[in-house]
GROMACS .gro file of C-alpha atoms in nm:
model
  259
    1UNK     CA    1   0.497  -0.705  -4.164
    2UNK     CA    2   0.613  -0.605  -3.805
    3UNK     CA    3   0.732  -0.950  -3.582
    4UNK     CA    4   0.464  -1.027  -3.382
    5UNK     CA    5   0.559  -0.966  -2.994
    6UNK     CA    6   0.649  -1.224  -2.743
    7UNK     CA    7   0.294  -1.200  -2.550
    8UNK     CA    8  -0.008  -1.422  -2.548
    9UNK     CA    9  -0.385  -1.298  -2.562
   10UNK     CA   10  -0.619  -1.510  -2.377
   11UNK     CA   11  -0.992  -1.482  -2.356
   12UNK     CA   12  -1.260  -1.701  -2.194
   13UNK     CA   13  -1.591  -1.796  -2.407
   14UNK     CA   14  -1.942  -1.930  -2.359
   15UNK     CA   15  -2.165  -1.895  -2.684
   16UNK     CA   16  -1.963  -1.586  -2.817
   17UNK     CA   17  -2.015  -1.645  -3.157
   18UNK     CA   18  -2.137  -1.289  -3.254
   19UNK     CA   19  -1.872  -1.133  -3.105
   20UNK     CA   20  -1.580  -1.297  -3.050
   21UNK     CA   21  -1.426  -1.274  -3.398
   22UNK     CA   22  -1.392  -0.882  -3.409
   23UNK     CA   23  -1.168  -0.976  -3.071
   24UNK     CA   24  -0.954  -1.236  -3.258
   25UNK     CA   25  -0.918  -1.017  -3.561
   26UNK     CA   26  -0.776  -0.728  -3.367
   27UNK     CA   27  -0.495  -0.887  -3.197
   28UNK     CA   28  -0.383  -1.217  -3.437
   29UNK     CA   29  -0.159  -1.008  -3.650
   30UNK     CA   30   0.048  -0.876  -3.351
   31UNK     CA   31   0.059  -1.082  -3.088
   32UNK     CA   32   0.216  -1.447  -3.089
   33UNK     CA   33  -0.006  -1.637  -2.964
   34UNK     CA   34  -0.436  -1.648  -2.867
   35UNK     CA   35  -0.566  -1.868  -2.594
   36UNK     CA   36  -0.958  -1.957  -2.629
   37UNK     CA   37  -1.103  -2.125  -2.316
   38UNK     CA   38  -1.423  -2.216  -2.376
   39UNK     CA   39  -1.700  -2.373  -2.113
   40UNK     CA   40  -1.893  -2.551  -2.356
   41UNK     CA   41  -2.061  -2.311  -2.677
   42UNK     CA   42  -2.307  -2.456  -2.841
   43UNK     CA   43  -2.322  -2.190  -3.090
   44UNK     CA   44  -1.962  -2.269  -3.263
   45UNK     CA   45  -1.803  -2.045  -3.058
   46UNK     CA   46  -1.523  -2.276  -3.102
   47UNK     CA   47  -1.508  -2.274  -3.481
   48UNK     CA   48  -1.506  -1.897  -3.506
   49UNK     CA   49  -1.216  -1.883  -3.303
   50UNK     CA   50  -1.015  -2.138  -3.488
   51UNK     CA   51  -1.072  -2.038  -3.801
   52UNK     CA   52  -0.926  -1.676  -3.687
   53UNK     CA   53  -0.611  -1.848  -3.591
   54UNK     CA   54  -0.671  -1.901  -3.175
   55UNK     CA   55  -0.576  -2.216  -2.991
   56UNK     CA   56  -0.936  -2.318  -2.812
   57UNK     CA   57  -0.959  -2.537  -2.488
   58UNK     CA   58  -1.218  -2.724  -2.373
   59UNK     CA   59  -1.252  -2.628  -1.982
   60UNK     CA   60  -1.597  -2.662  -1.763
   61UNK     CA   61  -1.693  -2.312  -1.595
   62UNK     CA   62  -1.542  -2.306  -1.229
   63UNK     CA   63  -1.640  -1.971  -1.156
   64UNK     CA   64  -1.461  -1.584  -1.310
   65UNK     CA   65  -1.124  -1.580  -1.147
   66UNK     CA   66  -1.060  -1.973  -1.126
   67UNK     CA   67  -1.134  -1.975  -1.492
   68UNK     CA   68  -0.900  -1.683  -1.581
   69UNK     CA   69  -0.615  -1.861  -1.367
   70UNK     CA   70  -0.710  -2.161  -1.583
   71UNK     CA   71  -0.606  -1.976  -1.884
   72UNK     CA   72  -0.350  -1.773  -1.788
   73UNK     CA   73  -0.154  -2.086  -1.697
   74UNK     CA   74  -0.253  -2.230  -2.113
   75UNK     CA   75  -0.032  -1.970  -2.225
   76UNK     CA   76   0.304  -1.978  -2.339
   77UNK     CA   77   0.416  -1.677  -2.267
   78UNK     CA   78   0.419  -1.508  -1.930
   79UNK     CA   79   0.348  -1.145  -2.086
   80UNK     CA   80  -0.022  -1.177  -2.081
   81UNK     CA   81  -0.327  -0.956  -2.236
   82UNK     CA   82  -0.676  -1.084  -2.079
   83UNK     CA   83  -0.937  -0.974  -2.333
   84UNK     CA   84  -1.348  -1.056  -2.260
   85UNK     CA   85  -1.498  -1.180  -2.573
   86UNK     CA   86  -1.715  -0.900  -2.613
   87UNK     CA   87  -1.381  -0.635  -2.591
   88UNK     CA   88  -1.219  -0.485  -2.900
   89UNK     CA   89  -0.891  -0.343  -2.863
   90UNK     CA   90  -0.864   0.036  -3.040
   91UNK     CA   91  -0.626   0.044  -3.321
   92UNK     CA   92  -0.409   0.277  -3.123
   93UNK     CA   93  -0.346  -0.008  -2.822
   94UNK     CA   94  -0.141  -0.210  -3.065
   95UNK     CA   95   0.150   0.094  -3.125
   96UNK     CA   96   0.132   0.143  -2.747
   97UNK     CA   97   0.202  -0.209  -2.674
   98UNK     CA   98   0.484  -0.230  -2.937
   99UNK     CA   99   0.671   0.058  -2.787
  100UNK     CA  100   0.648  -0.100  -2.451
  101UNK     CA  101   0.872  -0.425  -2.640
  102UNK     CA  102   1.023  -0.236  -2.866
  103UNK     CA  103   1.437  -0.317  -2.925
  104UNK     CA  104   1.388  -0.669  -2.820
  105UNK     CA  105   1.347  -0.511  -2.424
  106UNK     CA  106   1.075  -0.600  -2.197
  107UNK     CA  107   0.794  -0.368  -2.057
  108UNK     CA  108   0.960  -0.150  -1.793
  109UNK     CA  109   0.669  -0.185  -1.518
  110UNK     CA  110   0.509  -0.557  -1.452
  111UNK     CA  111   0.163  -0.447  -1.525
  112UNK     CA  112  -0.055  -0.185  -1.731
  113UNK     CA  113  -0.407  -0.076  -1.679
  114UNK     CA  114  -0.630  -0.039  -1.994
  115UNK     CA  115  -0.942   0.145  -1.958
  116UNK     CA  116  -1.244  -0.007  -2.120
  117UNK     CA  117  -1.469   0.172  -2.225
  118UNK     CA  118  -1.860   0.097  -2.291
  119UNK     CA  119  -2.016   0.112  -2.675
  120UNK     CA  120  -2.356   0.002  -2.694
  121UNK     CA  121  -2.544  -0.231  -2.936
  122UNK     CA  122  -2.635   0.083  -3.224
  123UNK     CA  123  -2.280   0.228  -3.167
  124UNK     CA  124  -1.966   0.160  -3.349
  125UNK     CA  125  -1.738   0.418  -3.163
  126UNK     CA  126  -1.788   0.459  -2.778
  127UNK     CA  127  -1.967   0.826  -2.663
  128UNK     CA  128  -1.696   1.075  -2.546
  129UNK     CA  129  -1.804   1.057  -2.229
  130UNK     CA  130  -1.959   0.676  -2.197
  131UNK     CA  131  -1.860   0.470  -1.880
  132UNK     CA  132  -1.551   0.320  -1.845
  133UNK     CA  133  -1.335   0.102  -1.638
  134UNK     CA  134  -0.936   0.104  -1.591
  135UNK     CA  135  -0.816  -0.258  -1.490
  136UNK     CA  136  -0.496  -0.369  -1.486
  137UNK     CA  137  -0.505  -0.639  -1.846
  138UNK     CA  138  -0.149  -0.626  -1.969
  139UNK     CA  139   0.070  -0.788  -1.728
  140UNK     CA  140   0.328  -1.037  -1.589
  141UNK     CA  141   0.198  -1.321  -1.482
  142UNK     CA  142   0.523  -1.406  -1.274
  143UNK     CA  143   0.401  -1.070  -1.055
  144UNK     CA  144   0.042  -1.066  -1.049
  145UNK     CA  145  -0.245  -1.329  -1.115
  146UNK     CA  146  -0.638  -1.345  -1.134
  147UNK     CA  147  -0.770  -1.357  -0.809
  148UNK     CA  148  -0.923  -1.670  -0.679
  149UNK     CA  149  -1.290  -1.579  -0.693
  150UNK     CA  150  -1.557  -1.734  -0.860
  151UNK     CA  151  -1.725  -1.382  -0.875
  152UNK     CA  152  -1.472  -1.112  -0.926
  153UNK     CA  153  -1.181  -1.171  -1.186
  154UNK     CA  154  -0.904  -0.907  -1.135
  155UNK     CA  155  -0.583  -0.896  -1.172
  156UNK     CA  156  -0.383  -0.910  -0.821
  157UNK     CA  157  -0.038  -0.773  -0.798
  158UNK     CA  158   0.198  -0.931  -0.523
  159UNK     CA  159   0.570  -0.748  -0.677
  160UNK     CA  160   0.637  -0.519  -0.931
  161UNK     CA  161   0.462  -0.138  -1.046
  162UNK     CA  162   0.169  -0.080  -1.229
  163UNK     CA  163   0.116   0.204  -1.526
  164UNK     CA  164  -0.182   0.279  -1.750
  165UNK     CA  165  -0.170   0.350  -2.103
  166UNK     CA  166  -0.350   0.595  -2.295
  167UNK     CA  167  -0.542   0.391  -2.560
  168UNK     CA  168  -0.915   0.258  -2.469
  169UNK     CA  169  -1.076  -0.135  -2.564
  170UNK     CA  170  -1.448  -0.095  -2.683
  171UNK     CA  171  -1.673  -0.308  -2.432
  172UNK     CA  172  -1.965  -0.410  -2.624
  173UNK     CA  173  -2.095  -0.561  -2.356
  174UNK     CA  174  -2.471  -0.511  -2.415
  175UNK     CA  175  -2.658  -0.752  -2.653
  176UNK     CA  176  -2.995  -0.671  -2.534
  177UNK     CA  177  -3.193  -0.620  -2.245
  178UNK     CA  178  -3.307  -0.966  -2.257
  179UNK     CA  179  -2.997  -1.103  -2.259
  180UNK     CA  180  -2.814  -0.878  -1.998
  181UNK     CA  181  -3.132  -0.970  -1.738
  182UNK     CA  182  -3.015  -1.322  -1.857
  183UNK     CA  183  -2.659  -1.272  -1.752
  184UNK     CA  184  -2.710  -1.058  -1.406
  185UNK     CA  185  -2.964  -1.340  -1.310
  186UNK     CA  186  -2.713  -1.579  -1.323
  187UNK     CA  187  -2.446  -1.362  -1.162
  188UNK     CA  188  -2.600  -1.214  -0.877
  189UNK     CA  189  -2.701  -1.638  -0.823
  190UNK     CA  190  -2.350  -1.666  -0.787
  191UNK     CA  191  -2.219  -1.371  -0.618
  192UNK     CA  192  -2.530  -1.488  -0.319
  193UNK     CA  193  -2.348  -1.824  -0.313
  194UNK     CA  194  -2.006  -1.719  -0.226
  195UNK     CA  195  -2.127  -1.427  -0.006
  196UNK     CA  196  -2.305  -1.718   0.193
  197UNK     CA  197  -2.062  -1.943   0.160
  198UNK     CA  198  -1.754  -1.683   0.304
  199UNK     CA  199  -1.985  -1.612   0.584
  200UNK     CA  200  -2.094  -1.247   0.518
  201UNK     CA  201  -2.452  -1.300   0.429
  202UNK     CA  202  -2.535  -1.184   0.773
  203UNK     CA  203  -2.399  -0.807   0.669
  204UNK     CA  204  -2.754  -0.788   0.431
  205UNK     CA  205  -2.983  -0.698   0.643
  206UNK     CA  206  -3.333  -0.536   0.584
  207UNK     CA  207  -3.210  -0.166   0.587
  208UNK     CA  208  -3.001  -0.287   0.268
  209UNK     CA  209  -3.315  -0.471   0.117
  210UNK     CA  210  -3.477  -0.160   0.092
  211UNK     CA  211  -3.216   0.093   0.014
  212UNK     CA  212  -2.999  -0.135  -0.222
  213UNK     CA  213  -3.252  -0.036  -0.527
  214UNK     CA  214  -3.263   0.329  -0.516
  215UNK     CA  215  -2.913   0.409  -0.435
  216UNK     CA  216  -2.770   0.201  -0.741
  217UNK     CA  217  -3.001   0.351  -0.966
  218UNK     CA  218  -2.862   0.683  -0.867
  219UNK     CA  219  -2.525   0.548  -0.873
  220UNK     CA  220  -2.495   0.420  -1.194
  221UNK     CA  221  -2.751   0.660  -1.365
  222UNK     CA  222  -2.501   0.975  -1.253
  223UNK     CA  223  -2.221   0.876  -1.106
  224UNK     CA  224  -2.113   0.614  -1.329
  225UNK     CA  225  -2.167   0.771  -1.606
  226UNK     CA  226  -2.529   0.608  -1.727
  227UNK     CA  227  -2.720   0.972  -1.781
  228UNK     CA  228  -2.504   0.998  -2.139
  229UNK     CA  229  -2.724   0.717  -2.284
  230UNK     CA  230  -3.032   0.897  -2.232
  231UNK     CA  231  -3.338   0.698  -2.185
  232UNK     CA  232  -3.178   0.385  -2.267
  233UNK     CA  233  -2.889   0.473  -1.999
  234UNK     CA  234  -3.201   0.505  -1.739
  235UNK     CA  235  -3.347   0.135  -1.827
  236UNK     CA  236  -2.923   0.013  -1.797
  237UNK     CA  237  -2.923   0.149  -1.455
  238UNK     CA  238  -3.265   0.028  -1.345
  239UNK     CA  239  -3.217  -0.292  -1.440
  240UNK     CA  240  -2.823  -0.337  -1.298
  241UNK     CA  241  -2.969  -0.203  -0.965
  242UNK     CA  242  -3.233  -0.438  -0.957
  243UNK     CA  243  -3.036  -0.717  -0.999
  244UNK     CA  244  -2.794  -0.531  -0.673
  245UNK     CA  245  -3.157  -0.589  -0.493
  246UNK     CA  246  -3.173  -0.934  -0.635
  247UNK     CA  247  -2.825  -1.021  -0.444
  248UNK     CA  248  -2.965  -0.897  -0.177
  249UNK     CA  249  -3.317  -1.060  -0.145
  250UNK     CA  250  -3.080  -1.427  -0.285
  251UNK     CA  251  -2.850  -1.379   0.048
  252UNK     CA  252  -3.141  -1.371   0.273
  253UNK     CA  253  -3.334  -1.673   0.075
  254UNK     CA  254  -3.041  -1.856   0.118
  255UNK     CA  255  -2.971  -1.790   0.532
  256UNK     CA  256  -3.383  -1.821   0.571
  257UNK     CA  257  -3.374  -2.232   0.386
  258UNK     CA  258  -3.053  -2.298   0.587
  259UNK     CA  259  -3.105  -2.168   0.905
   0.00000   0.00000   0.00000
């Protein structure tokens, strides 16, 4: 068997029980080490990922980015790969990475963007055309970090280049639609909180009430990609543009009980 390389996985969790061993599985045979900060599963999250071989850390939910910066700095290693627990790496990502070590040398660039690519619930292989997302996940954590957001958790550069590779990870990010109304409820909570809190709530005014809706729907129904799903792509969109109205109409509750 292959060494495994000098990088550590990490990947947060809360009640990921269904789906975080796939993630484990993919990555434990190549990689030297797995970081599992969890926020407090009740569903033996923490179990799962034991069993598979991951070190798991207690750590209460701060927010996104100050959790990722939680974990990044759990790891032993400063090469980094930042998986969600819902994200399967493609078979092909491990090769890719290996020739980036391979000889003993380290990556050439400080930072590689993975795109990510969407598979829903009755999939097991992404559409050729489904959404996707290219974010920087393999990097050096001594030239870039997670930002400091409790909202937004991306990987900031401040020295070094950046280069994509070719091979996808499978975002199975959709349980249901019960449980991804679940999620954006709680997110769009949040992202109303630190828009309020950084002072910008005063940007969402009524014109963006009413065309916040409409012009998501649109946007994520054809321009991101949604239309490829079909009918169930249409019901995605509608209800991740609602919850961009639900921001909205949040921001506004908040300045109208404060002011």
């Amino acid at each position: 068997m292959p060494d495994k390389l000098p990088l550590s996985v990490f990947i947060i969790a809360l009640n990921e029980a269904d789906r975080i061993g796939p993630v484990i599985t993919a990555v434990r045979d190549w990689v030297d080490e797995i970081v599992v900060v969890d926020s407090g599963s009740t569903d033996g999250t923490q179990d799962v990922a034991r069993s598979l071989g991951a070190h798991v850390i207690h750590h209460d939910w701060p927010g996104y980015g100050p959790q990722k910066r939680f974990a990044e700095e759990q790891c032993r290693h400063d090469w980094l790969l930042n998986l969600d627990a819902d994200e399967v790496p493609a078979p092909e990502l491990e090769a890719a990475i290996r020739a980036l070590f391979a000889d003993g040398r380290m990556p050439a660039h400080q930072a590689y963007r993975i795109r990510t690519v969407m598979v829903l619930p009755h999939q097991r292989r992404p559409h050729r055309f489904a959404p996707r997302h290219n974010y920087i996940r393999l990097y050096d954590r001594r030239h870039g970090r997670f930002a400091n957001s409790t909202t937004h958790d991306a990987v900031e550069m401040h020295s070094g280049s950046v280069r994509a590779l070719a091979p996808i990870i499978m975002h199975y990010s959709i349980r249901s639609h019960s449980d991804l109304i679940n999620k954006l409820n709680r997110y769009s909570t949040a992202q109303a909180d630190e828009i309020v809190s950084r002072g910008k709530g005063r940007r969402y005014g009524a014109l963006r009430s009413v065309t916040e809706f409409p012009i998501n729907l649109f946007r994520y129904f054809f321009l991101k990609g949604y239309w490829v799903f079909g009918l169930y792509g249409l019901e995605l969109a509608a209800i991740i543009a609602f919850f961009r109205f639900a921001r909205i109409a949040k921001v506004r509750e908040i300045l109208q009980r404060t002011s």
